[in-house]
mmCIF file of C-alpha atoms in Angstrom:
data_model
loop_
_atom_site.group_PDB
_atom_site.id
_atom_site.type_symbol
_atom_site.label_atom_id
_atom_site.label_comp_id
_atom_site.label_asym_id
_atom_site.label_seq_id
_atom_site.Cartn_x
_atom_site.Cartn_y
_atom_site.Cartn_z
ATOM 1 C CA MET A 1 183.515 -57.508 -12.694
ATOM 2 C CA PHE A 2 181.123 -57.034 -15.604
ATOM 3 C CA ALA A 3 178.134 -57.003 -13.229
ATOM 4 C CA PHE A 4 179.430 -53.489 -12.537
ATOM 5 C CA PHE A 5 177.780 -52.351 -15.777
ATOM 6 C CA ARG A 6 174.392 -53.871 -14.945
ATOM 7 C CA ARG A 7 173.561 -52.014 -11.722
ATOM 8 C CA ARG A 8 172.888 -48.365 -11.001
ATOM 9 C CA PRO A 9 176.105 -46.389 -10.315
ATOM 10 C CA ARG A 10 176.706 -45.436 -6.694
ATOM 11 C CA THR A 11 180.123 -43.727 -6.783
ATOM 12 C CA ALA A 12 181.920 -41.162 -8.921
ATOM 13 C CA ALA A 13 184.070 -43.877 -10.525
ATOM 14 C CA GLU A 14 180.987 -45.923 -11.400
ATOM 15 C CA TRP A 15 179.244 -42.909 -12.891
ATOM 16 C CA VAL A 16 182.153 -41.984 -15.144
ATOM 17 C CA ALA A 17 182.452 -45.598 -16.230
ATOM 18 C CA ARG A 18 178.756 -45.669 -17.162
ATOM 19 C CA LEU A 19 179.068 -42.457 -19.169
ATOM 20 C CA ASN A 20 182.036 -43.893 -21.057
ATOM 21 C CA SER A 21 180.455 -47.282 -21.680
ATOM 22 C CA GLY A 22 178.735 -46.231 -24.901
ATOM 23 C CA GLN A 23 175.443 -47.450 -23.405
ATOM 24 C CA ALA A 24 174.478 -44.433 -21.270
ATOM 25 C CA THR A 25 170.922 -43.159 -21.773
ATOM 26 C CA ALA A 26 169.029 -39.935 -21.152
ATOM 27 C CA ARG A 27 167.803 -41.525 -17.923
ATOM 28 C CA ASP A 28 171.418 -42.007 -16.849
ATOM 29 C CA GLN A 29 172.122 -38.336 -17.514
ATOM 30 C CA ALA A 30 169.141 -37.242 -15.401
ATOM 31 C CA GLU A 31 170.089 -39.584 -12.546
ATOM 32 C CA LEU A 32 173.671 -38.356 -12.643
ATOM 33 C CA ALA A 33 172.464 -34.755 -12.318
ATOM 34 C CA ALA A 34 170.405 -35.762 -9.263
ATOM 35 C CA TRP A 35 173.383 -37.611 -7.757
ATOM 36 C CA LEU A 36 175.642 -34.583 -8.243
ATOM 37 C CA ASP A 37 173.088 -32.329 -6.547
ATOM 38 C CA ARG A 38 172.646 -34.682 -3.578
ATOM 39 C CA HIS A 39 175.881 -33.660 -1.865
ATOM 40 C CA PRO A 40 178.638 -31.094 -2.610
ATOM 41 C CA GLU A 41 181.291 -33.814 -2.236
ATOM 42 C CA HIS A 42 179.811 -35.729 -5.175
ATOM 43 C CA ARG A 43 180.845 -32.970 -7.592
ATOM 44 C CA GLU A 44 184.333 -32.843 -6.108
ATOM 45 C CA GLN A 45 184.730 -36.630 -6.386
ATOM 46 C CA PHE A 46 183.465 -36.610 -9.960
ATOM 47 C CA ALA A 47 185.922 -33.867 -10.973
ATOM 48 C CA ALA A 48 188.794 -35.634 -9.183
ATOM 49 C CA VAL A 49 188.372 -38.810 -11.224
ATOM 50 C CA ALA A 50 188.324 -36.728 -14.413
ATOM 51 C CA SER A 51 191.560 -35.051 -13.378
ATOM 52 C CA VAL A 52 193.246 -38.431 -12.813
ATOM 53 C CA TRP A 53 192.395 -39.593 -16.293
ATOM 54 C CA MET A 54 193.460 -36.418 -18.036
ATOM 55 C CA ARG A 55 196.821 -36.565 -16.261
ATOM 56 C CA ALA A 56 197.497 -40.150 -17.318
ATOM 57 C CA PRO A 57 197.355 -40.372 -21.139
ATOM 58 C CA VAL A 58 200.047 -43.060 -21.076
ATOM 59 C CA LEU A 59 197.632 -45.384 -19.251
ATOM 60 C CA ARG A 60 194.881 -44.637 -21.732
ATOM 61 C CA ASN A 61 197.076 -45.802 -24.605
ATOM 62 C CA SER A 62 198.726 -48.765 -22.883
ATOM 63 C CA PRO A 63 198.337 -52.394 -24.078
ATOM 64 C CA LEU A 64 196.593 -53.186 -20.777
ATOM 65 C CA ALA A 65 194.008 -50.509 -21.456
ATOM 66 C CA ARG A 66 193.355 -51.789 -24.978
ATOM 67 C CA ARG A 67 192.978 -55.352 -23.689
ATOM 68 C CA TYR A 68 190.421 -54.393 -21.052
ATOM 69 C CA LEU A 69 188.490 -52.218 -23.500
ATOM 70 C CA ALA A 70 188.298 -55.143 -25.911
ATOM 71 C CA GLU A 71 187.005 -57.472 -23.170
ATOM 72 C CA ILE A 72 184.176 -55.245 -21.909
ATOM 73 C CA PRO A 73 180.899 -56.878 -23.039
ATOM 74 C CA PRO A 74 177.927 -54.887 -24.397
ATOM 75 C CA ALA A 75 175.636 -53.606 -21.651
ATOM 76 C CA PRO A 76 172.055 -54.900 -21.534
ATOM 77 C CA ALA A 77 169.614 -53.034 -23.749
ATOM 78 C CA ALA A 78 168.407 -49.912 -21.947
ATOM 79 C CA SER A 79 165.389 -47.738 -22.527
ATOM 80 C CA GLY A 80 166.090 -44.394 -24.134
ATOM 81 C CA ARG A 81 168.640 -43.275 -26.676
ATOM 82 C CA ALA A 82 172.245 -44.098 -25.855
ATOM 83 C CA LEU A 83 174.457 -41.075 -25.196
ATOM 84 C CA ALA A 84 177.943 -40.983 -26.661
ATOM 85 C CA PHE A 85 180.561 -39.666 -24.263
ATOM 86 C CA GLY A 86 183.734 -40.984 -25.816
ATOM 87 C CA ALA A 87 185.765 -44.171 -25.444
ATOM 88 C CA ARG A 88 184.744 -47.015 -23.118
ATOM 89 C CA PRO A 89 186.339 -47.016 -19.671
ATOM 90 C CA LEU A 90 189.369 -48.869 -18.510
ATOM 91 C CA LEU A 91 188.831 -51.031 -15.429
ATOM 92 C CA ALA A 92 192.104 -52.020 -13.842
ATOM 93 C CA GLY A 93 192.749 -54.139 -10.767
ATOM 94 C CA ALA A 94 190.452 -55.381 -8.038
ATOM 95 C CA ALA A 95 189.421 -51.852 -7.136
ATOM 96 C CA CYS A 96 187.879 -51.376 -10.613
ATOM 97 C CA CYS A 97 189.297 -47.863 -10.876
ATOM 98 C CA ALA A 98 187.492 -46.075 -13.708
ATOM 99 C CA LEU A 99 189.674 -43.674 -15.645
ATOM 100 C CA LEU A 100 187.983 -40.905 -17.587
ATOM 101 C CA SER A 101 188.492 -40.148 -21.231
ATOM 102 C CA ALA A 102 189.161 -36.668 -22.572
ATOM 103 C CA GLY A 103 185.654 -36.694 -24.009
ATOM 104 C CA LEU A 104 184.092 -37.001 -20.569
ATOM 105 C CA LEU A 105 186.129 -34.154 -19.139
ATOM 106 C CA LEU A 106 185.050 -31.967 -22.035
ATOM 107 C CA TRP A 107 181.447 -32.964 -21.301
ATOM 108 C CA MET A 108 181.942 -31.853 -17.694
ATOM 109 C CA GLN A 109 183.498 -28.532 -18.684
ATOM 110 C CA ARG A 110 181.459 -27.576 -21.722
ATOM 111 C CA ASP A 111 178.836 -25.756 -19.614
ATOM 112 C CA SER A 112 181.340 -23.901 -17.429
ATOM 113 C CA TYR A 113 182.169 -20.331 -18.394
ATOM 114 C CA ARG A 114 184.543 -17.718 -17.016
ATOM 115 C CA THR A 115 185.909 -14.290 -17.856
ATOM 116 C CA GLY A 116 189.049 -12.528 -16.685
ATOM 117 C CA VAL A 117 189.325 -8.988 -15.345
ATOM 118 C CA GLY A 118 188.212 -6.581 -18.077
ATOM 119 C CA GLN A 119 186.795 -9.373 -20.260
ATOM 120 C CA SER A 120 183.211 -10.169 -21.245
ATOM 121 C CA GLN A 121 181.512 -13.054 -23.018
ATOM 122 C CA VAL A 122 178.147 -13.870 -24.604
ATOM 123 C CA VAL A 123 176.778 -17.410 -24.248
ATOM 124 C CA ARG A 124 173.787 -18.642 -26.226
ATOM 125 C CA LEU A 125 172.074 -21.625 -24.628
ATOM 126 C CA GLU A 126 170.333 -24.552 -26.294
ATOM 127 C CA ASP A 127 166.878 -23.373 -25.116
ATOM 128 C CA GLY A 128 167.224 -19.992 -26.861
ATOM 129 C CA SER A 129 168.268 -18.078 -23.730
ATOM 130 C CA THR A 130 171.317 -15.801 -23.744
ATOM 131 C CA ILE A 131 173.764 -14.978 -20.940
ATOM 132 C CA TRP A 132 176.179 -12.037 -20.948
ATOM 133 C CA LEU A 133 179.135 -12.503 -18.583
ATOM 134 C CA ASN A 134 180.711 -9.365 -17.163
ATOM 135 C CA THR A 135 184.279 -8.932 -15.903
ATOM 136 C CA ASP A 136 185.814 -11.576 -13.590
ATOM 137 C CA THR A 137 182.793 -13.892 -13.627
ATOM 138 C CA ARG A 138 182.378 -17.644 -13.070
ATOM 139 C CA LEU A 139 179.227 -19.626 -13.805
ATOM 140 C CA LYS A 140 178.004 -23.095 -14.729
ATOM 141 C CA VAL A 141 174.897 -24.126 -16.685
ATOM 142 C CA ARG A 142 173.028 -27.306 -15.756
ATOM 143 C CA PHE A 143 169.939 -28.138 -17.832
ATOM 144 C CA GLU A 144 167.766 -30.867 -16.323
ATOM 145 C CA ALA A 145 164.416 -32.463 -17.145
ATOM 146 C CA GLY A 146 162.323 -30.187 -14.913
ATOM 147 C CA ARG A 147 164.370 -27.009 -14.725
ATOM 148 C CA ARG A 148 167.131 -24.921 -16.230
ATOM 149 C CA ARG A 149 169.819 -24.137 -13.651
ATOM 150 C CA VAL A 150 172.745 -21.706 -13.536
ATOM 151 C CA LEU A 151 175.299 -21.527 -10.703
ATOM 152 C CA LEU A 152 176.837 -18.049 -10.508
ATOM 153 C CA SER A 153 179.772 -18.493 -8.145
ATOM 154 C CA ARG A 154 181.168 -14.961 -8.607
ATOM 155 C CA GLY A 155 180.877 -11.864 -10.758
ATOM 156 C CA GLU A 156 177.990 -10.489 -12.778
ATOM 157 C CA ALA A 157 175.760 -11.842 -15.532
ATOM 158 C CA PHE A 158 172.788 -10.563 -17.490
ATOM 159 C CA PHE A 159 170.149 -13.111 -18.464
ATOM 160 C CA SER A 160 167.673 -12.969 -21.337
ATOM 161 C CA VAL A 161 165.578 -16.068 -20.638
ATOM 162 C CA ALA A 162 163.484 -17.862 -23.247
ATOM 163 C CA ARG A 163 159.990 -18.499 -21.884
ATOM 164 C CA ASP A 164 159.253 -22.077 -20.834
ATOM 165 C CA ALA A 165 156.593 -22.416 -18.136
ATOM 166 C CA ALA A 166 157.290 -26.145 -17.796
ATOM 167 C CA ARG A 167 160.990 -25.587 -17.022
ATOM 168 C CA PRO A 168 161.724 -22.670 -14.692
ATOM 169 C CA PHE A 169 165.062 -20.939 -15.103
ATOM 170 C CA VAL A 170 166.888 -20.848 -11.748
ATOM 171 C CA VAL A 171 170.024 -18.813 -11.001
ATOM 172 C CA GLU A 172 171.823 -19.758 -7.784
ATOM 173 C CA ALA A 173 174.123 -17.093 -6.336
ATOM 174 C CA GLY A 174 175.380 -17.691 -2.831
ATOM 175 C CA GLU A 175 172.360 -18.283 -0.602
ATOM 176 C CA ARG A 176 169.949 -16.802 -3.148
ATOM 177 C CA ARG A 177 167.895 -18.494 -5.859
ATOM 178 C CA ILE A 178 166.415 -16.323 -8.617
ATOM 179 C CA VAL A 179 163.498 -18.156 -10.246
ATOM 180 C CA VAL A 180 161.879 -17.136 -13.557
ATOM 181 C CA THR A 181 160.173 -18.615 -16.600
ATOM 182 C CA GLY A 182 161.036 -15.865 -19.078
ATOM 183 C CA THR A 183 162.455 -12.386 -18.482
ATOM 184 C CA GLN A 184 165.562 -10.173 -18.593
ATOM 185 C CA PHE A 185 167.510 -9.470 -15.426
ATOM 186 C CA ASP A 186 170.978 -8.845 -14.019
ATOM 187 C CA VAL A 187 172.650 -10.627 -11.087
ATOM 188 C CA LEU A 188 175.797 -9.416 -9.329
ATOM 189 C CA HIS A 189 177.426 -11.826 -6.858
ATOM 190 C CA SER A 190 180.250 -10.263 -4.860
ATOM 191 C CA GLY A 191 181.432 -11.991 -1.692
ATOM 192 C CA GLU A 192 178.339 -12.669 0.416
ATOM 193 C CA GLU A 193 176.323 -9.934 -1.298
ATOM 194 C CA VAL A 194 173.898 -10.494 -4.161
ATOM 195 C CA ALA A 195 172.207 -7.746 -6.186
ATOM 196 C CA VAL A 196 169.357 -8.389 -8.636
ATOM 197 C CA ALA A 197 167.971 -5.853 -11.145
ATOM 198 C CA VAL A 198 165.009 -6.636 -13.429
ATOM 199 C CA LEU A 199 164.849 -5.065 -16.878
ATOM 200 C CA GLU A 200 161.823 -6.951 -18.192
ATOM 201 C CA GLY A 201 159.227 -9.334 -16.727
ATOM 202 C CA HIS A 202 159.460 -10.426 -13.095
ATOM 203 C CA VAL A 203 161.549 -12.705 -10.866
ATOM 204 C CA ARG A 204 161.258 -14.382 -7.475
ATOM 205 C CA VAL A 205 164.297 -14.294 -5.201
ATOM 206 C CA GLU A 206 164.412 -16.991 -2.513
ATOM 207 C CA HIS A 207 166.728 -17.766 0.383
ATOM 208 C CA GLN A 208 168.353 -20.920 -0.964
ATOM 209 C CA GLN A 209 169.594 -22.456 2.291
ATOM 210 C CA ALA A 210 166.215 -22.143 3.955
ATOM 211 C CA ALA A 211 164.395 -23.413 0.884
ATOM 212 C CA LYS A 212 166.376 -26.678 1.017
ATOM 213 C CA ASN A 213 165.029 -27.536 4.494
ATOM 214 C CA SER A 214 161.848 -29.517 4.987
ATOM 215 C CA GLY A 215 159.147 -29.817 7.617
ATOM 216 C CA ALA A 216 156.177 -27.497 7.959
ATOM 217 C CA GLY A 217 156.539 -24.776 10.519
ATOM 218 C CA THR A 218 160.282 -25.073 10.926
ATOM 219 C CA PRO A 219 162.157 -21.825 11.624
ATOM 220 C CA ALA A 220 164.032 -22.253 8.334
ATOM 221 C CA LEU A 221 160.810 -22.235 6.323
ATOM 222 C CA VAL A 222 159.512 -19.250 8.248
ATOM 223 C CA GLU A 223 162.748 -17.484 7.376
ATOM 224 C CA ALA A 224 162.353 -18.507 3.734
ATOM 225 C CA SER A 225 158.849 -17.022 3.507
ATOM 226 C CA ARG A 226 160.075 -13.757 4.986
ATOM 227 C CA ALA A 227 163.179 -13.680 2.782
ATOM 228 C CA GLU A 228 161.339 -14.316 -0.481
ATOM 229 C CA VAL A 229 161.204 -11.179 -2.608
ATOM 230 C CA ARG A 230 159.340 -10.610 -5.874
ATOM 231 C CA LEU A 231 160.739 -8.038 -8.275
ATOM 232 C CA VAL A 232 159.180 -6.566 -11.415
ATOM 233 C CA ALA A 233 160.632 -4.569 -14.289
ATOM 234 C CA GLY A 234 162.318 -1.403 -13.045
ATOM 235 C CA GLN A 235 163.066 -2.792 -9.577
ATOM 236 C CA GLU A 236 166.332 -3.853 -8.019
ATOM 237 C CA ALA A 237 167.256 -5.386 -4.683
ATOM 238 C CA GLU A 238 170.364 -6.017 -2.632
ATOM 239 C CA PHE A 239 170.729 -9.038 -0.358
ATOM 240 C CA VAL A 240 173.257 -9.334 2.455
ATOM 241 C CA PRO A 241 173.332 -11.963 5.238
ATOM 242 C CA THR A 242 173.047 -9.436 8.084
ATOM 243 C CA ALA A 243 170.145 -7.257 6.917
ATOM 244 C CA ALA A 244 166.679 -7.375 5.410
ATOM 245 C CA PRO A 245 166.542 -7.172 1.593
ATOM 246 C CA ALA A 246 166.720 -3.600 0.301
ATOM 247 C CA VAL A 247 164.262 -3.180 -2.592
ATOM 248 C CA ARG A 248 164.035 0.036 -4.570
ATOM 249 C CA ARG A 249 162.546 1.377 -7.767
ATOM 250 C CA ASN A 250 165.024 2.322 -10.486
ATOM 251 C CA GLN A 251 163.706 3.473 -13.828
ATOM 252 C CA GLN A 252 167.271 3.461 -15.152
ATOM 253 C CA VAL A 253 167.909 -0.254 -14.720
ATOM 254 C CA ALA A 254 169.076 -0.378 -18.342
ATOM 255 C CA GLN A 255 171.984 1.891 -17.396
ATOM 256 C CA LYS A 256 173.168 -0.717 -14.902
ATOM 257 C CA THR A 257 173.635 -3.176 -17.739
ATOM 258 C CA ALA A 258 175.432 -0.780 -20.083
ATOM 259 C CA TRP A 259 178.513 -2.908 -19.449
ATOM 260 C CA ARG A 260 177.186 -5.248 -22.149
ATOM 261 C CA GLU A 261 178.097 -2.471 -24.608
ATOM 262 C CA GLY A 262 181.425 -1.744 -22.911
ATOM 263 C CA ARG A 263 180.145 1.336 -21.050
ATOM 264 C CA ILE A 264 179.847 2.452 -17.425
ATOM 265 C CA VAL A 265 177.041 4.963 -16.853
ATOM 266 C CA LEU A 266 177.370 7.056 -13.700
ATOM 267 C CA GLU A 267 174.604 9.461 -12.773
ATOM 268 C CA ASN A 268 175.253 11.536 -9.669
ATOM 269 C CA ALA A 269 177.037 8.511 -8.207
ATOM 270 C CA ALA A 270 178.917 8.723 -4.919
ATOM 271 C CA LEU A 271 182.616 8.827 -5.763
ATOM 272 C CA GLY A 272 183.541 5.909 -3.510
ATOM 273 C CA ALA A 273 181.036 3.558 -5.159
ATOM 274 C CA ALA A 274 181.868 4.915 -8.622
ATOM 275 C CA LEU A 275 185.579 4.135 -8.247
ATOM 276 C CA GLU A 276 184.761 0.625 -7.038
ATOM 277 C CA GLU A 277 182.690 0.079 -10.187
ATOM 278 C CA VAL A 278 185.405 1.487 -12.460
ATOM 279 C CA GLY A 279 188.020 -0.647 -10.731
ATOM 280 C CA ARG A 280 186.201 -3.895 -11.519
ATOM 281 C CA TYR A 281 187.457 -3.737 -15.108
ATOM 282 C CA THR A 282 191.154 -3.246 -14.428
ATOM 283 C CA SER A 283 193.921 -4.606 -12.226
ATOM 284 C CA THR A 284 194.705 -1.043 -11.111
ATOM 285 C CA ARG A 285 193.018 -0.076 -7.851
ATOM 286 C CA LEU A 286 191.751 3.493 -7.406
ATOM 287 C CA VAL A 287 192.165 4.651 -3.802
ATOM 288 C CA LEU A 288 190.976 7.909 -2.231
ATOM 289 C CA ALA A 289 193.625 9.385 0.079
ATOM 290 C CA ASP A 290 190.954 11.109 2.185
ATOM 291 C CA PRO A 291 187.839 9.020 3.090
ATOM 292 C CA GLN A 292 185.766 12.225 3.077
ATOM 293 C CA LEU A 293 186.202 12.357 -0.699
ATOM 294 C CA ARG A 294 183.893 9.342 -1.008
ATOM 295 C CA ALA A 295 180.893 11.617 -0.551
ATOM 296 C CA LEU A 296 181.670 13.600 -3.729
ATOM 297 C CA SER A 297 179.553 12.704 -6.769
ATOM 298 C CA ILE A 298 180.341 12.070 -10.402
ATOM 299 C CA THR A 299 178.261 11.904 -13.567
ATOM 300 C CA GLY A 300 179.418 10.645 -16.930
ATOM 301 C CA VAL A 301 179.665 7.781 -19.418
ATOM 302 C CA PHE A 302 182.992 5.960 -19.549
ATOM 303 C CA ARG A 303 184.401 3.020 -21.455
ATOM 304 C CA THR A 304 185.058 -0.017 -19.278
ATOM 305 C CA GLY A 305 188.744 -0.114 -18.372
ATOM 306 C CA ASP A 306 189.335 3.522 -19.410
ATOM 307 C CA ILE A 307 190.860 4.906 -16.216
ATOM 308 C CA ASP A 308 192.422 7.924 -17.945
ATOM 309 C CA SER A 309 189.016 9.418 -18.779
ATOM 310 C CA VAL A 310 187.889 9.007 -15.185
ATOM 311 C CA LEU A 311 191.058 10.645 -13.865
ATOM 312 C CA PHE A 312 190.649 13.536 -16.308
ATOM 313 C CA SER A 313 187.065 14.125 -15.121
ATOM 314 C CA LEU A 314 188.076 14.080 -11.452
ATOM 315 C CA ARG A 315 190.913 16.481 -12.115
ATOM 316 C CA GLU A 316 188.583 18.902 -13.919
ATOM 317 C CA LEU A 317 185.737 18.566 -11.396
ATOM 318 C CA TYR A 318 187.541 18.500 -8.071
ATOM 319 C CA GLY A 319 191.203 19.101 -8.744
ATOM 320 C CA LEU A 320 192.092 15.528 -7.774
ATOM 321 C CA HIS A 321 195.452 14.193 -8.907
ATOM 322 C CA ALA A 322 196.731 10.624 -8.985
ATOM 323 C CA ARG A 323 200.049 9.192 -7.866
ATOM 324 C CA ARG A 324 200.980 5.572 -8.372
ATOM 325 C CA GLU A 325 201.998 3.210 -5.593
ATOM 326 C CA GLY A 326 202.504 -0.245 -7.090
ATOM 327 C CA GLN A 327 199.142 -1.400 -8.459
ATOM 328 C CA ASN A 328 197.312 1.454 -6.714
ATOM 329 C CA LEU A 329 196.512 4.943 -7.927
ATOM 330 C CA ILE A 330 196.128 7.254 -4.921
ATOM 331 C CA LEU A 331 193.713 10.121 -5.606
ATOM 332 C CA GLU A 332 194.197 13.285 -3.580
ATOM 333 C CA ARG A 333 193.693 17.020 -3.796
ATOM 334 C CA ALA A 334 196.604 19.031 -5.205
ATOM 335 C CA GLY A 335 198.793 20.778 -2.641
#
């Protein structure tokens, strides 16, 4: 059984046991990151084992657990500094089921961040970079030897990236990879759509699925070369699966990130799009009774979540009034 600790881990249970052995090294951490990236199921398996352990504290404190922990011999000397991830693992039965400690689960979750509707958060990373999370956002940070990686699964985030030419900063959002070494930019990931706006420096946006393929001259790589887009300060682009990237110049990119200060800046914005933006910060949905009203425009600066100010402006500008239906506010002309 103890030979288990002297070979390279091959499964999620073996990896969590190695991390809890007290003998894990920086090399182990790098190899784990590579193993997790190799297949989406690896991450799911790793998280599942953590969940089992956190739901079974009685096993962690049982006499059987203490006996096995006492019998685990020291691992052979390994190169690199040992990493401390909490208590040593419990191996029980012929299956050698590794149960995770609370320390390991915290290690898994410490680089995962989320905000609720109407909330925001500022995260300062170990490399000196800063991330602002907007409303209803989910992301994970994964720093590795050769790159800094962020997985934005939903929502919006603004990145101020510390320059490090040796370790590119990569943001993955859907099928898009945004690659930089040092800059300031905003990424919005909504459904299958991704929007990128650059405030400072420059970024390269790649088609992630195509970039993962190999073999010169394959259709996927041809697609990747066509899909790659380079953006500089003052430019923004929208990416959808069914159309070519739409790139445009916008000297007011800073206004798009006013949400970091709790503001929404609308400048001659189409009313339909404006209400969608306002609605991101509240559970109340603003609905236009007549689709033709979407073409109206609105200009103003509003606090995020402040629906009353928006309704007041629409009443003064266009005579629109609101009536509530459950969680919806229906906007329509009086009479």
